[in-house]
mmCIF file of C-alpha atoms and ligand atoms in Angstrom:
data_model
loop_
_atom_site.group_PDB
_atom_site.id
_atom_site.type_symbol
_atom_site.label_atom_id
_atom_site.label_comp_id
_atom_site.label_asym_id
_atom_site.label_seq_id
_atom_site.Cartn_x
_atom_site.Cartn_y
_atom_site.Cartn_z
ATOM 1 C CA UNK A 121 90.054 -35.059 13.366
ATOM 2 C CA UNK A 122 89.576 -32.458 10.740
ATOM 3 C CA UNK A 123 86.440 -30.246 9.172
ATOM 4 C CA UNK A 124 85.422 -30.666 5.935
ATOM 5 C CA UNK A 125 83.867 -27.906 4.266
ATOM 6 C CA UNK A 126 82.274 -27.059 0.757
ATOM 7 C CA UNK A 127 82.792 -23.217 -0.278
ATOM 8 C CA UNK A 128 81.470 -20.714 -2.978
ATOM 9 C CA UNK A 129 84.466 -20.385 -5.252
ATOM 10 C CA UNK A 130 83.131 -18.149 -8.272
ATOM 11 C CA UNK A 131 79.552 -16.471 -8.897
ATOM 12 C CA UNK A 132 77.559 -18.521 -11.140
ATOM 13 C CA UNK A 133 76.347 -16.680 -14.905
ATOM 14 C CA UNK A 134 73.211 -18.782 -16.004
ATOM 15 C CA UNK A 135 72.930 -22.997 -14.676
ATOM 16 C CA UNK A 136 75.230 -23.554 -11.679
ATOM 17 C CA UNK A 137 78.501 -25.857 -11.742
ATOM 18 C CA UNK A 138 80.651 -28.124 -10.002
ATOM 19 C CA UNK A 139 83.404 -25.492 -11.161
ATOM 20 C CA UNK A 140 81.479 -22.969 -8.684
ATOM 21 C CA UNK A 141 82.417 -25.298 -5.332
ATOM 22 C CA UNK A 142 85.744 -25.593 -3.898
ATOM 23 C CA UNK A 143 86.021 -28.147 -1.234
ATOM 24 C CA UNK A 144 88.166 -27.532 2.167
ATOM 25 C CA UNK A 145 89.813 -29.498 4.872
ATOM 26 C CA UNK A 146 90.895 -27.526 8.571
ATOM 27 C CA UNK A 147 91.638 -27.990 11.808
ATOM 28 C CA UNK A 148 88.435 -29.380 14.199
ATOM 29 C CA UNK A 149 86.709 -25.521 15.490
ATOM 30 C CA UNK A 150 86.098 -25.707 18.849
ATOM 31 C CA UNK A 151 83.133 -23.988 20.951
ATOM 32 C CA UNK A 152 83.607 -20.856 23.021
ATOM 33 C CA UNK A 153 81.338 -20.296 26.083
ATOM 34 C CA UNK A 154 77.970 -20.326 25.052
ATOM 35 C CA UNK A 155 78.262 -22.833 21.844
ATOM 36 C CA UNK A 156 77.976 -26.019 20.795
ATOM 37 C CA UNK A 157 79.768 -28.060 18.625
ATOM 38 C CA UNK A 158 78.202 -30.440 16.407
ATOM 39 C CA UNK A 159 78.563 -32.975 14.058
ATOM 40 C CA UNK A 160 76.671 -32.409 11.196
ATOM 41 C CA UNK A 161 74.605 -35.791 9.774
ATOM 42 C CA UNK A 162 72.189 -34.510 7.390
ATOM 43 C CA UNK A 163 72.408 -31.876 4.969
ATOM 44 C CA UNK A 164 69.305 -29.915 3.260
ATOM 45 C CA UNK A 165 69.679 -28.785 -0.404
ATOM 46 C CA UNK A 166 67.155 -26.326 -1.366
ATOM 47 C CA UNK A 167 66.168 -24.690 -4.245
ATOM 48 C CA UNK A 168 66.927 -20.853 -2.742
ATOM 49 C CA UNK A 169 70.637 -21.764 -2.373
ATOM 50 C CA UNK A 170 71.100 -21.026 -6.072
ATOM 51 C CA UNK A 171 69.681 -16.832 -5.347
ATOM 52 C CA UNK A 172 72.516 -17.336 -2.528
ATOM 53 C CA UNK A 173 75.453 -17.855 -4.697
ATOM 54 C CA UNK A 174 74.430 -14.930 -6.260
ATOM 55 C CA UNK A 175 75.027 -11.194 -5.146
ATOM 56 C CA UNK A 176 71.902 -9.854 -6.734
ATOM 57 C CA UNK A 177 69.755 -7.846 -4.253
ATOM 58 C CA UNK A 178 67.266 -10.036 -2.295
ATOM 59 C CA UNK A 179 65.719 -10.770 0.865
ATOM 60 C CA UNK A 180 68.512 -12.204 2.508
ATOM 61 C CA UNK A 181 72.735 -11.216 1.282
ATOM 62 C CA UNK A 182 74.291 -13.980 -0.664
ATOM 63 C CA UNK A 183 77.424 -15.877 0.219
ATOM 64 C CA UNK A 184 80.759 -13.880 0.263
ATOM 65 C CA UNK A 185 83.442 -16.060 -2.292
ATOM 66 C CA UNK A 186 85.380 -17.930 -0.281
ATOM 67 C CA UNK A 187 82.866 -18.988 2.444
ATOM 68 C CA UNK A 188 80.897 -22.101 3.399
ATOM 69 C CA UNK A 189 77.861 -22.406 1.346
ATOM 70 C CA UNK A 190 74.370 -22.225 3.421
ATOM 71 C CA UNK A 191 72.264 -24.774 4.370
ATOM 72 C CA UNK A 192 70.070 -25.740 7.587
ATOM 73 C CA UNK A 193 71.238 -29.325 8.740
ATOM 74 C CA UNK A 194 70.496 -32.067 11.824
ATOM 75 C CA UNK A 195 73.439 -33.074 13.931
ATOM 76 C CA UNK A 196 74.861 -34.365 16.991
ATOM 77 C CA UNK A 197 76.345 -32.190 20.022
ATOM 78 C CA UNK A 198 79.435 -33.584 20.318
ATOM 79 C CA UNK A 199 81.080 -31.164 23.013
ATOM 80 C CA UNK A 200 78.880 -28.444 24.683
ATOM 81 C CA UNK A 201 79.522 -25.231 26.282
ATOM 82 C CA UNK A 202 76.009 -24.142 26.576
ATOM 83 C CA UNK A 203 73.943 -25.358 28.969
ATOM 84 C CA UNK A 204 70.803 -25.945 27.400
ATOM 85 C CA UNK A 205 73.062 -28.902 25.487
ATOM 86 C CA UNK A 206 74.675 -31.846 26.340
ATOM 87 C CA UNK A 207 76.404 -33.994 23.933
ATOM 88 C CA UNK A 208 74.668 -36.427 22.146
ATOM 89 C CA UNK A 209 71.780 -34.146 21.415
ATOM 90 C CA UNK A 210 70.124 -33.906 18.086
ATOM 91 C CA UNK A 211 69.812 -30.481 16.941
ATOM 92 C CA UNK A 212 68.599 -28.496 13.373
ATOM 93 C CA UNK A 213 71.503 -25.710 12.916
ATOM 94 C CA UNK A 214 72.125 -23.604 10.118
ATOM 95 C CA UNK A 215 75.797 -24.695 9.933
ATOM 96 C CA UNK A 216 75.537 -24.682 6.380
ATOM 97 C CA UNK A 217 77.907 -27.558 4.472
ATOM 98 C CA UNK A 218 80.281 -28.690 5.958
ATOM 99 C CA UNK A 219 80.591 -31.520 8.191
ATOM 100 C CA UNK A 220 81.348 -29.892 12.121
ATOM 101 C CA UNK A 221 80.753 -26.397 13.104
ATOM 102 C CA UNK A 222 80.145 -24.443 16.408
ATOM 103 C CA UNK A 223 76.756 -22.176 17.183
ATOM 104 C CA UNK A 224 74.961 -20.785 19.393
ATOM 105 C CA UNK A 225 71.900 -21.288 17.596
ATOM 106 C CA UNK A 226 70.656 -24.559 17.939
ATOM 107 C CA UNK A 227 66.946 -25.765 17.864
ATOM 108 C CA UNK A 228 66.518 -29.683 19.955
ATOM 109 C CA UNK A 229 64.855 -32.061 17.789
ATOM 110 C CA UNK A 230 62.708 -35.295 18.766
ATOM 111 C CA UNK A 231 64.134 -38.655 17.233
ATOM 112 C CA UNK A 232 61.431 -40.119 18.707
ATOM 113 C CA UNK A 233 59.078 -38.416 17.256
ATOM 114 C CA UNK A 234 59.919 -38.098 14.001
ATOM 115 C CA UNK A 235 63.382 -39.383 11.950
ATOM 116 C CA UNK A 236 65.538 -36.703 12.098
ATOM 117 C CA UNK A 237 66.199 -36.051 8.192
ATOM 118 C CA UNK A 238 62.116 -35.100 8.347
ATOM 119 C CA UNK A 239 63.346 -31.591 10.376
ATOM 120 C CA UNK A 240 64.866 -30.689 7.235
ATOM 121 C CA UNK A 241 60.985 -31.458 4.913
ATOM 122 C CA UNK A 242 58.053 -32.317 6.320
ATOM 123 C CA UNK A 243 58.772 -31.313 9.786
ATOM 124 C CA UNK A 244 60.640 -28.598 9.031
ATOM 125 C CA UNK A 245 61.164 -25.375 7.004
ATOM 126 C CA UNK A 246 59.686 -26.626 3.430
ATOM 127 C CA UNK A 247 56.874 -27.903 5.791
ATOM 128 C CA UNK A 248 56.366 -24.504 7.824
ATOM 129 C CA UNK A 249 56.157 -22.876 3.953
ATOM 130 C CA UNK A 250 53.042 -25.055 2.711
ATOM 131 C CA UNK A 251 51.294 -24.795 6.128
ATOM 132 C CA UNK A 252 51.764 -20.988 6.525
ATOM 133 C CA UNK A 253 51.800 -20.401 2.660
ATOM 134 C CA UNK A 254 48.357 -22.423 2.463
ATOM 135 C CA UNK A 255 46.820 -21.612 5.599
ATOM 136 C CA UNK A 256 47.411 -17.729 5.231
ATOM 137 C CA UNK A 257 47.788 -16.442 1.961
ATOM 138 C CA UNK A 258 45.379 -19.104 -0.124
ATOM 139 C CA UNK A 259 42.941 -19.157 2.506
ATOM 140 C CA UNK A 260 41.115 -22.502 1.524
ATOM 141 C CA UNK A 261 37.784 -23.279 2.270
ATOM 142 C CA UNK A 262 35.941 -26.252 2.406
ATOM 143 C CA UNK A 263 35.391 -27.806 -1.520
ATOM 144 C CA UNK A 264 37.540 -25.066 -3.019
ATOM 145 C CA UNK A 265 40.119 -26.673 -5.846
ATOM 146 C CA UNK A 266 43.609 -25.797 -5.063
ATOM 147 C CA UNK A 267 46.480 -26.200 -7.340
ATOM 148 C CA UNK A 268 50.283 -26.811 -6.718
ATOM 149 C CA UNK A 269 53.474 -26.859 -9.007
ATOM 150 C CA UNK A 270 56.090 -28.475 -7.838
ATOM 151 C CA UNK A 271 53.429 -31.299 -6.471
ATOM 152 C CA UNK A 272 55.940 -34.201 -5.519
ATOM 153 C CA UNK A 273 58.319 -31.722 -3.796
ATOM 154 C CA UNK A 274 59.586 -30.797 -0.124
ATOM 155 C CA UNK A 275 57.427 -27.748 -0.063
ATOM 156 C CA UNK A 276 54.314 -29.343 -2.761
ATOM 157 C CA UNK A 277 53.492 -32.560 -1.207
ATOM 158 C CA UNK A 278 52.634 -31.080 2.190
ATOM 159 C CA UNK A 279 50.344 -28.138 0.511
ATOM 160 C CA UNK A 280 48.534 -30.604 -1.332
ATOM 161 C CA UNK A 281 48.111 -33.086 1.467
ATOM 162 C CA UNK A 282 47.273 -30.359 3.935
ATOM 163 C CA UNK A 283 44.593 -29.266 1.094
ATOM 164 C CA UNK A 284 42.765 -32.495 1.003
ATOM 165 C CA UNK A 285 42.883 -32.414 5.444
ATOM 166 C CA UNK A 286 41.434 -29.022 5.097
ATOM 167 C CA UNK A 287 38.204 -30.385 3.035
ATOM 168 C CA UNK A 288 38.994 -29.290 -0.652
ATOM 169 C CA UNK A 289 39.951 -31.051 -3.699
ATOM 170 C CA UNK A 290 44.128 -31.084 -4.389
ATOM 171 C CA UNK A 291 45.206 -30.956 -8.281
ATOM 172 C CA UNK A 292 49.103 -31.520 -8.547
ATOM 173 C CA UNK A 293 51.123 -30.460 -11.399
ATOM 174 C CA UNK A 294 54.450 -32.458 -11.166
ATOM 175 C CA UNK A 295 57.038 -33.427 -14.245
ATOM 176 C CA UNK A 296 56.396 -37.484 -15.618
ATOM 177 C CA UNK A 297 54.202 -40.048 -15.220
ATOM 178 C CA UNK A 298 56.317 -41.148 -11.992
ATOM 179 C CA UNK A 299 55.910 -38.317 -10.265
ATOM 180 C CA UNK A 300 52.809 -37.825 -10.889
ATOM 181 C CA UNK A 301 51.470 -41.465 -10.507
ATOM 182 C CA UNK A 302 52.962 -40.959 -6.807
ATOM 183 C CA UNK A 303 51.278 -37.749 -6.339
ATOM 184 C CA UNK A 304 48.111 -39.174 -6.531
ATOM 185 C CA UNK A 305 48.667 -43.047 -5.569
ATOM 186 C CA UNK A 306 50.129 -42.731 -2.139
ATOM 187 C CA UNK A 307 49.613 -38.908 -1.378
ATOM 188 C CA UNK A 308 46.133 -38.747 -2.231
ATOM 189 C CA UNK A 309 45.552 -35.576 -4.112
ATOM 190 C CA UNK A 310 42.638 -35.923 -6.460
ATOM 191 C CA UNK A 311 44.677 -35.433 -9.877
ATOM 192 C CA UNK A 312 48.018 -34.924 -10.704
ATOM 193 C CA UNK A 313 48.535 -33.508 -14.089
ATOM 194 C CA UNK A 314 52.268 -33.714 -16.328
ATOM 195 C CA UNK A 315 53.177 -30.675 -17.730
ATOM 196 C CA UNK A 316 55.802 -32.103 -19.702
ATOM 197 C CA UNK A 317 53.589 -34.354 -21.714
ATOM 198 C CA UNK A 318 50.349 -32.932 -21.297
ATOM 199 C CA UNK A 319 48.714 -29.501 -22.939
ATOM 200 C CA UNK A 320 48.411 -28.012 -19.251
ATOM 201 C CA UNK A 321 45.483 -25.441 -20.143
ATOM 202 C CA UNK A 322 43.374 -28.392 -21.386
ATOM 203 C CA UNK A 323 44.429 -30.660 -18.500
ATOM 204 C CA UNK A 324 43.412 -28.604 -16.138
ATOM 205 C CA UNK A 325 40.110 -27.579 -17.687
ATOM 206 C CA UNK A 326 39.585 -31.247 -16.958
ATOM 207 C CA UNK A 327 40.989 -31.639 -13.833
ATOM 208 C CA UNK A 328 39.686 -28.611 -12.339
ATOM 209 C CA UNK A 329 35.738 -28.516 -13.452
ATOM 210 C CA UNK A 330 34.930 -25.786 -11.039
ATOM 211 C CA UNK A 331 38.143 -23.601 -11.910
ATOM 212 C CA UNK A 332 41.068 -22.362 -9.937
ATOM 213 C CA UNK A 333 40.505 -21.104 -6.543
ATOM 214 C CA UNK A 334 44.101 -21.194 -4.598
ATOM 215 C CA UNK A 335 47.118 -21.264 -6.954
ATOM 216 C CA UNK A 336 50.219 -22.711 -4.819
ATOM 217 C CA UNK A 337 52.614 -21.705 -7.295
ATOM 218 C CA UNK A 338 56.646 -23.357 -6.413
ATOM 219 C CA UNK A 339 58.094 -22.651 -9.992
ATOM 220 C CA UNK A 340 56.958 -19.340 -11.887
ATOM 221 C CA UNK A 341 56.855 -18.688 -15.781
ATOM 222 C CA UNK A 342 55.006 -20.674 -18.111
ATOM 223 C CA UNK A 343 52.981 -23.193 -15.781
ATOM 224 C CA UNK A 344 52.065 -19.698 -13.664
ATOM 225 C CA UNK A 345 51.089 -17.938 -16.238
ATOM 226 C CA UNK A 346 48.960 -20.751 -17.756
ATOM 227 C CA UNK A 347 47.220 -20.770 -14.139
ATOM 228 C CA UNK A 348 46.110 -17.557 -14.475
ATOM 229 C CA UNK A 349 44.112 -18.387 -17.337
ATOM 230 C CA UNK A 350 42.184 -20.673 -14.982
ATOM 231 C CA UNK A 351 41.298 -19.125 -11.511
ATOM 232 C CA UNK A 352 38.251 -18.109 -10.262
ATOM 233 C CA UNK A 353 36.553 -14.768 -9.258
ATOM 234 C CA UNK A 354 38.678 -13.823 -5.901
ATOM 235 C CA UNK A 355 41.448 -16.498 -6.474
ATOM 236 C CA UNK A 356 43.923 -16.212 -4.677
ATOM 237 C CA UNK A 357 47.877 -16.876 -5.813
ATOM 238 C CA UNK A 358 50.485 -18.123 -3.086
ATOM 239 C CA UNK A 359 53.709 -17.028 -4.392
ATOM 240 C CA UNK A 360 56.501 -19.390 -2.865
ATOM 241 C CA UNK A 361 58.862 -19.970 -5.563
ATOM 242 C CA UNK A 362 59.999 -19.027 -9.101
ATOM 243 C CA UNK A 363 62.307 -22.140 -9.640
ATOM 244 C CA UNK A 364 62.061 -22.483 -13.617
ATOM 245 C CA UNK A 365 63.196 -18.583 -13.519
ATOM 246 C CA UNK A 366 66.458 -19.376 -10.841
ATOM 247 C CA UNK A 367 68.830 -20.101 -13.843
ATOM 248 C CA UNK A 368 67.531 -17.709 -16.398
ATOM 249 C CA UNK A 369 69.678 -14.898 -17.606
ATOM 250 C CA UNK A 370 66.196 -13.242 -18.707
ATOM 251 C CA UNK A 371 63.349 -13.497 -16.404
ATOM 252 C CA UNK A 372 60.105 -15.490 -17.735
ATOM 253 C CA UNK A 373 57.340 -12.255 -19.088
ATOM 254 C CA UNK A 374 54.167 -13.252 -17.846
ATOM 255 C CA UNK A 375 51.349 -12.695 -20.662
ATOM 256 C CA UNK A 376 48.052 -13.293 -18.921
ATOM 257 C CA UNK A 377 47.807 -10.434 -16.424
ATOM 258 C CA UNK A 378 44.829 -9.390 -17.638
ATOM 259 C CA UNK A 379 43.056 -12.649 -15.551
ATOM 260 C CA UNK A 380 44.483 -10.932 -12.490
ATOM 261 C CA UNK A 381 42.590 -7.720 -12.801
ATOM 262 C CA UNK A 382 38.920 -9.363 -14.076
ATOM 263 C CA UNK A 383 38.789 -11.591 -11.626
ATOM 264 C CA UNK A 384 40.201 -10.115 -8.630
ATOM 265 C CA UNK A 385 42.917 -12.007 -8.306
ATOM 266 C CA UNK A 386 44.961 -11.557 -5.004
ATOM 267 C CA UNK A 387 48.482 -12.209 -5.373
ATOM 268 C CA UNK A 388 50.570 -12.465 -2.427
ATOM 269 C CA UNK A 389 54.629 -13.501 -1.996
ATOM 270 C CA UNK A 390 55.730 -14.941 0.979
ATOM 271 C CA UNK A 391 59.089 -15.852 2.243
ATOM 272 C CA UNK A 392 58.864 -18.376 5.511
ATOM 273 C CA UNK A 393 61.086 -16.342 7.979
ATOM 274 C CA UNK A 394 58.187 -13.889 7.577
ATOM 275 C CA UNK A 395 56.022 -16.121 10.347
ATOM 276 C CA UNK A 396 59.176 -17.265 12.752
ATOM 277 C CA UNK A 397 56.931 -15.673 15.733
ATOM 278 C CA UNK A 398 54.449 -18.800 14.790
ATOM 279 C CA UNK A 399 56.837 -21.436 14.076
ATOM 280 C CA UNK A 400 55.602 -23.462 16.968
ATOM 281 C CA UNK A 401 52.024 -23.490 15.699
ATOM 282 C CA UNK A 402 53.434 -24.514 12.463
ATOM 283 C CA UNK A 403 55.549 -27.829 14.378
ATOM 284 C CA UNK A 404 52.339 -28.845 16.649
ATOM 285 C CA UNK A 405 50.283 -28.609 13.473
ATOM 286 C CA UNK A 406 52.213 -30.417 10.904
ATOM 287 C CA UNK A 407 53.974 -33.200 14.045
ATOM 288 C CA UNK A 408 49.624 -34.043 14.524
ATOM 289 C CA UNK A 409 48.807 -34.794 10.786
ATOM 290 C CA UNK A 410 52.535 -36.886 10.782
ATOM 291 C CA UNK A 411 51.906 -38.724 14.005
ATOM 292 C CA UNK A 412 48.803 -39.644 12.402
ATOM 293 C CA UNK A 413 50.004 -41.081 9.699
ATOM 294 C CA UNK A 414 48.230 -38.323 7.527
ATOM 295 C CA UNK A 415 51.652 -36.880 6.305
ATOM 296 C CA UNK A 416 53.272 -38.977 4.264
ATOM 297 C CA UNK A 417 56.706 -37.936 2.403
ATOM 298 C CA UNK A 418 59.779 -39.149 -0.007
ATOM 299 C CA UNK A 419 63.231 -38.029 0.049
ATOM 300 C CA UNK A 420 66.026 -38.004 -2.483
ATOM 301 C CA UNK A 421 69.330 -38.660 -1.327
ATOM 302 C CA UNK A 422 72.835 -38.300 -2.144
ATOM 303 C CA UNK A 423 75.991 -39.530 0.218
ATOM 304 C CA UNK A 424 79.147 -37.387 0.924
ATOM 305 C CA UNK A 425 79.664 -33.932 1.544
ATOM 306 C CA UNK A 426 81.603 -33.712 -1.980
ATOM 307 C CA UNK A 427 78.542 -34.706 -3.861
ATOM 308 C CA UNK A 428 76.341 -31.709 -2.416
ATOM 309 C CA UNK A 429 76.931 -29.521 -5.816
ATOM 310 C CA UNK A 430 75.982 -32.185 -7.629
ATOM 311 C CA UNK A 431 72.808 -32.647 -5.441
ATOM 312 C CA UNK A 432 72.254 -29.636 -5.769
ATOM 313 C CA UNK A 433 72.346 -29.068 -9.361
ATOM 314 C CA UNK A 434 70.431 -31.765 -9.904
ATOM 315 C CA UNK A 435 67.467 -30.564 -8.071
ATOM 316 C CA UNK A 436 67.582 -27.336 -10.157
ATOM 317 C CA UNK A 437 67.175 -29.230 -13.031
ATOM 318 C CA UNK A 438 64.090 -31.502 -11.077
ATOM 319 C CA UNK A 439 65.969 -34.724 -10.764
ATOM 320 C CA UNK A 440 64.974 -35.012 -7.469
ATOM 321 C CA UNK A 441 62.051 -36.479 -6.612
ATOM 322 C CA UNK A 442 60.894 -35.696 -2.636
ATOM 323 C CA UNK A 443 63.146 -33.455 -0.560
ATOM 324 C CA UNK A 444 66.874 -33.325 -1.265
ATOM 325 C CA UNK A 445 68.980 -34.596 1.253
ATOM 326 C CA UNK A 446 73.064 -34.945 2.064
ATOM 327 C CA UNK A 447 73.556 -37.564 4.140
ATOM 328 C CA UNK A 448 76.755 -37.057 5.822
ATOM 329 C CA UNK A 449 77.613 -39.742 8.251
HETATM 330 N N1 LIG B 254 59.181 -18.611 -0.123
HETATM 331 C C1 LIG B 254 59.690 -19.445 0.760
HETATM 332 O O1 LIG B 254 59.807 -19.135 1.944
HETATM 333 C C2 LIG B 254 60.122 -20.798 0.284
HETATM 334 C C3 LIG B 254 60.551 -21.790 1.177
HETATM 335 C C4 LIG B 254 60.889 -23.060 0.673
HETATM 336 C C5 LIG B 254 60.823 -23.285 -0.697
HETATM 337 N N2 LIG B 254 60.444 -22.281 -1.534
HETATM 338 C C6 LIG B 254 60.331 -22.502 -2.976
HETATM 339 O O2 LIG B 254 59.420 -23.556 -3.198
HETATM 340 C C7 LIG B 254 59.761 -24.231 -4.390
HETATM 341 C C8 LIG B 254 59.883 -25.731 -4.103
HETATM 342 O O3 LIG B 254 60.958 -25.943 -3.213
HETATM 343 P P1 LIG B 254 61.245 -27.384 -2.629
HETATM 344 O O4 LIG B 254 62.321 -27.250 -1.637
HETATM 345 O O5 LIG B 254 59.978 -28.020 -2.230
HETATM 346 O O6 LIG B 254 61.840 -28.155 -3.894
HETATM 347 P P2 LIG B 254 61.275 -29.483 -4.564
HETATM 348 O O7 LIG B 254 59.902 -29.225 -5.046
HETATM 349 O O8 LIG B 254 61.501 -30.626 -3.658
HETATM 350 O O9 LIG B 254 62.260 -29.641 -5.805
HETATM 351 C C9 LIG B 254 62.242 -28.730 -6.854
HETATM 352 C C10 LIG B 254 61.270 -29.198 -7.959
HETATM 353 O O10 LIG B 254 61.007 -28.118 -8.829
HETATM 354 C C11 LIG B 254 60.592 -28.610 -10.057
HETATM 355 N N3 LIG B 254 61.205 -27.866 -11.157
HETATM 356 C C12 LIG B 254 62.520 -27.675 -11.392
HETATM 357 N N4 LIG B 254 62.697 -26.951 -12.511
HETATM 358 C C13 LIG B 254 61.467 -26.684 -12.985
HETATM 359 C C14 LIG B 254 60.984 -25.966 -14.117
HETATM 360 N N5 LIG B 254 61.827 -25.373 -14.974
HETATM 361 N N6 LIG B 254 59.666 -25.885 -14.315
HETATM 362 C C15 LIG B 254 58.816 -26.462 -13.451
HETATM 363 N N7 LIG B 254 59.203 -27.155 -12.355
HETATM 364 C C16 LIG B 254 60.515 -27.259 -12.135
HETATM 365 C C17 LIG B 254 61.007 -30.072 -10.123
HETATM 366 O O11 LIG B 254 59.851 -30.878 -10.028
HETATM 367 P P3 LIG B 254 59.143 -31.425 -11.365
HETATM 368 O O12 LIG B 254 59.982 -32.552 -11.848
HETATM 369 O O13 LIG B 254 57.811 -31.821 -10.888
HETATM 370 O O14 LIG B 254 59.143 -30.299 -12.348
HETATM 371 C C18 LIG B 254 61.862 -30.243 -8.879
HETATM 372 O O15 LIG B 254 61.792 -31.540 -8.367
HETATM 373 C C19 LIG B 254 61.052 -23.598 -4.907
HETATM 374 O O16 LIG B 254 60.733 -22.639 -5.887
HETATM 375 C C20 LIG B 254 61.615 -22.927 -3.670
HETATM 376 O O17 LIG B 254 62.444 -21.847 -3.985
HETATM 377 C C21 LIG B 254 60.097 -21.060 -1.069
#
């Protein structure tokens, strides 16, 4: 049996392309004392990956040319030299893709209590971002609006449903009539609004009579900088994501700064690693709404290793719709 493995062959300059994978075969690795090896079933594509195949300065280095590509996935133990494992255990690696590969950092997950693709979205780190993203930085209180881009995503679905369990009224912003109809129909925010087809400023003048208090904001630019023209007095802005800005050569120039400064605004970024010490709180939280049926979520996904660029490419451009997945075996 051999490993198959998808690498970073070149640096993308603007949108990513297939031309930037190159795809690998060797021989089986096998675990020294202390790992695990596993067999890798589901893959996570997420939107970061694209800062990762770049060598621009950020919060975490990129990928070196020539290496596997990153990625959290769920797998099976197959042979164990740790003891905490014994084959046939599910566990949530960061083996990154490629379908086997040895760690010493594994994490057990619960088939029982959840399927195991969820420990990649709901249940897992998209999850952990809209619960600690929500819960500390916007700060909701009871009958406060709160707004989210991104609304039918991994990371936006769970900050809009956890806003309507917390007591306040959850306006999506989402691209199409699909997405949006879904947003509201079987994830029960109050309004969902299309910025594609609809003049966002005056939709959410509508949809938001009260105004703006907590701004989730997943994609940056134009949609954030329209937001700002609708918060409240001591708003407060969750800054998760920038995703319209990943592929830019130029960065988006915001124009409406002037909102942050008369009305108090407090901005805040926030990158999920940042609250690993309460990751636990974060699981027992988020596994309660779920086993109560209060967490409902969709997934996209693609089959094959080989087809992860294109998966992921296509959720840069917002073909998904729900969190990406690989499926692998
Ligand atoms: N800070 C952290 O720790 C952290 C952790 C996880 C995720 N994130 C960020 O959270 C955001 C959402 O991630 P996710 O995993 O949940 O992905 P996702 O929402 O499941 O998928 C990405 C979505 O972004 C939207 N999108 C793509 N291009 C866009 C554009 N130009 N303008 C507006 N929307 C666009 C698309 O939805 P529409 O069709 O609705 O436009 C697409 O489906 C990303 O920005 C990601 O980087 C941050």
């Amino acid at each position: 049996m051999r490993n198959r493995r998808v690498l970073l062959a070149s640096r993308p300059s603007g949108w990513v392309s297939e031309a930037n994978f190159r795809i690998d075969e060797t021989p089986l690795p096998q675990p020294a004392q202390g790992e695990v090896l596993v067999k890798n079933l589901w893959l996570s594509l997420d939107p970061y990956m694209r800062g990762r195949m770049s060598d621009a300065k950020s919060y975490v280095k990129g990928v070196e040319l020539g290496e596997v590509m990153v990625g959290q996935t769920v797998g099976e133990v197959v042979s164990s030299r740790n003891e905490k494992f014994k084959e046939g255990d599910k566990v949530l690696t960061q083996l990154g893709w490629q379908l086997f590969g040895t760690t010493t950092e594994a994490t057990r997950v619960d088939e029982k209590r959840a399927p195991l693709s969820c420990y990649l979205g709901v249940m897992g780190m998209p999850g952990m971002t809209a619960y600690f993203g929500l819960k500390d930085i916007g700060q909701p209180k009871r009958g406060e609006t709160v707004v989210v881009s991104a609304a039918s995503g991994a990371v936006g679905s769970v900050v809009g449903q956890l806003a309507k369990i917390w007591g306040c009224r959850a306006v999506g912003i989402a691209g199409g009539g699909q997405k949006c109809a879904y947003v509201t129909r079987e994830l029960g925010f109050d309004a969902c609004l299309d910025y594609k087809a609809a003049n966002l400023k005056e939709a959410l003048r509508q949809a938001c009579p009260s105004g703006v208090d907590v701004y989730f904001d997943n994609v940056g630019g134009q949609i954030f900088d329209t937001l700002l023209t609708q918060m409240n007095l001591h708003a407060r802005v969750v800054v998760c994501g920038l995703i319209s800005d990943y592929n830019a050569t130029e960065p988006y120039a915001i124009r409406n700064w002037r909102a942050v400064l008369v009305n108090r605004i407090r901005l805040q970024g926030m990158i999920v690693f940042d609250w690993k010490e309460r990751y636990g709180e974060a699981t027992k939280a988020l596994g309660g709404y779920f086993g109560e049926g209060k967490l409902k979520y969709r997934e996209s996904v693609i089959e094959g290793l080989d087809n992860a660029p294109r998966g992921l490419i296509a959720l840069l451009k917002g073909e998904n719709f729900g969190k990406q997945l690989v499926k692998l075996a």
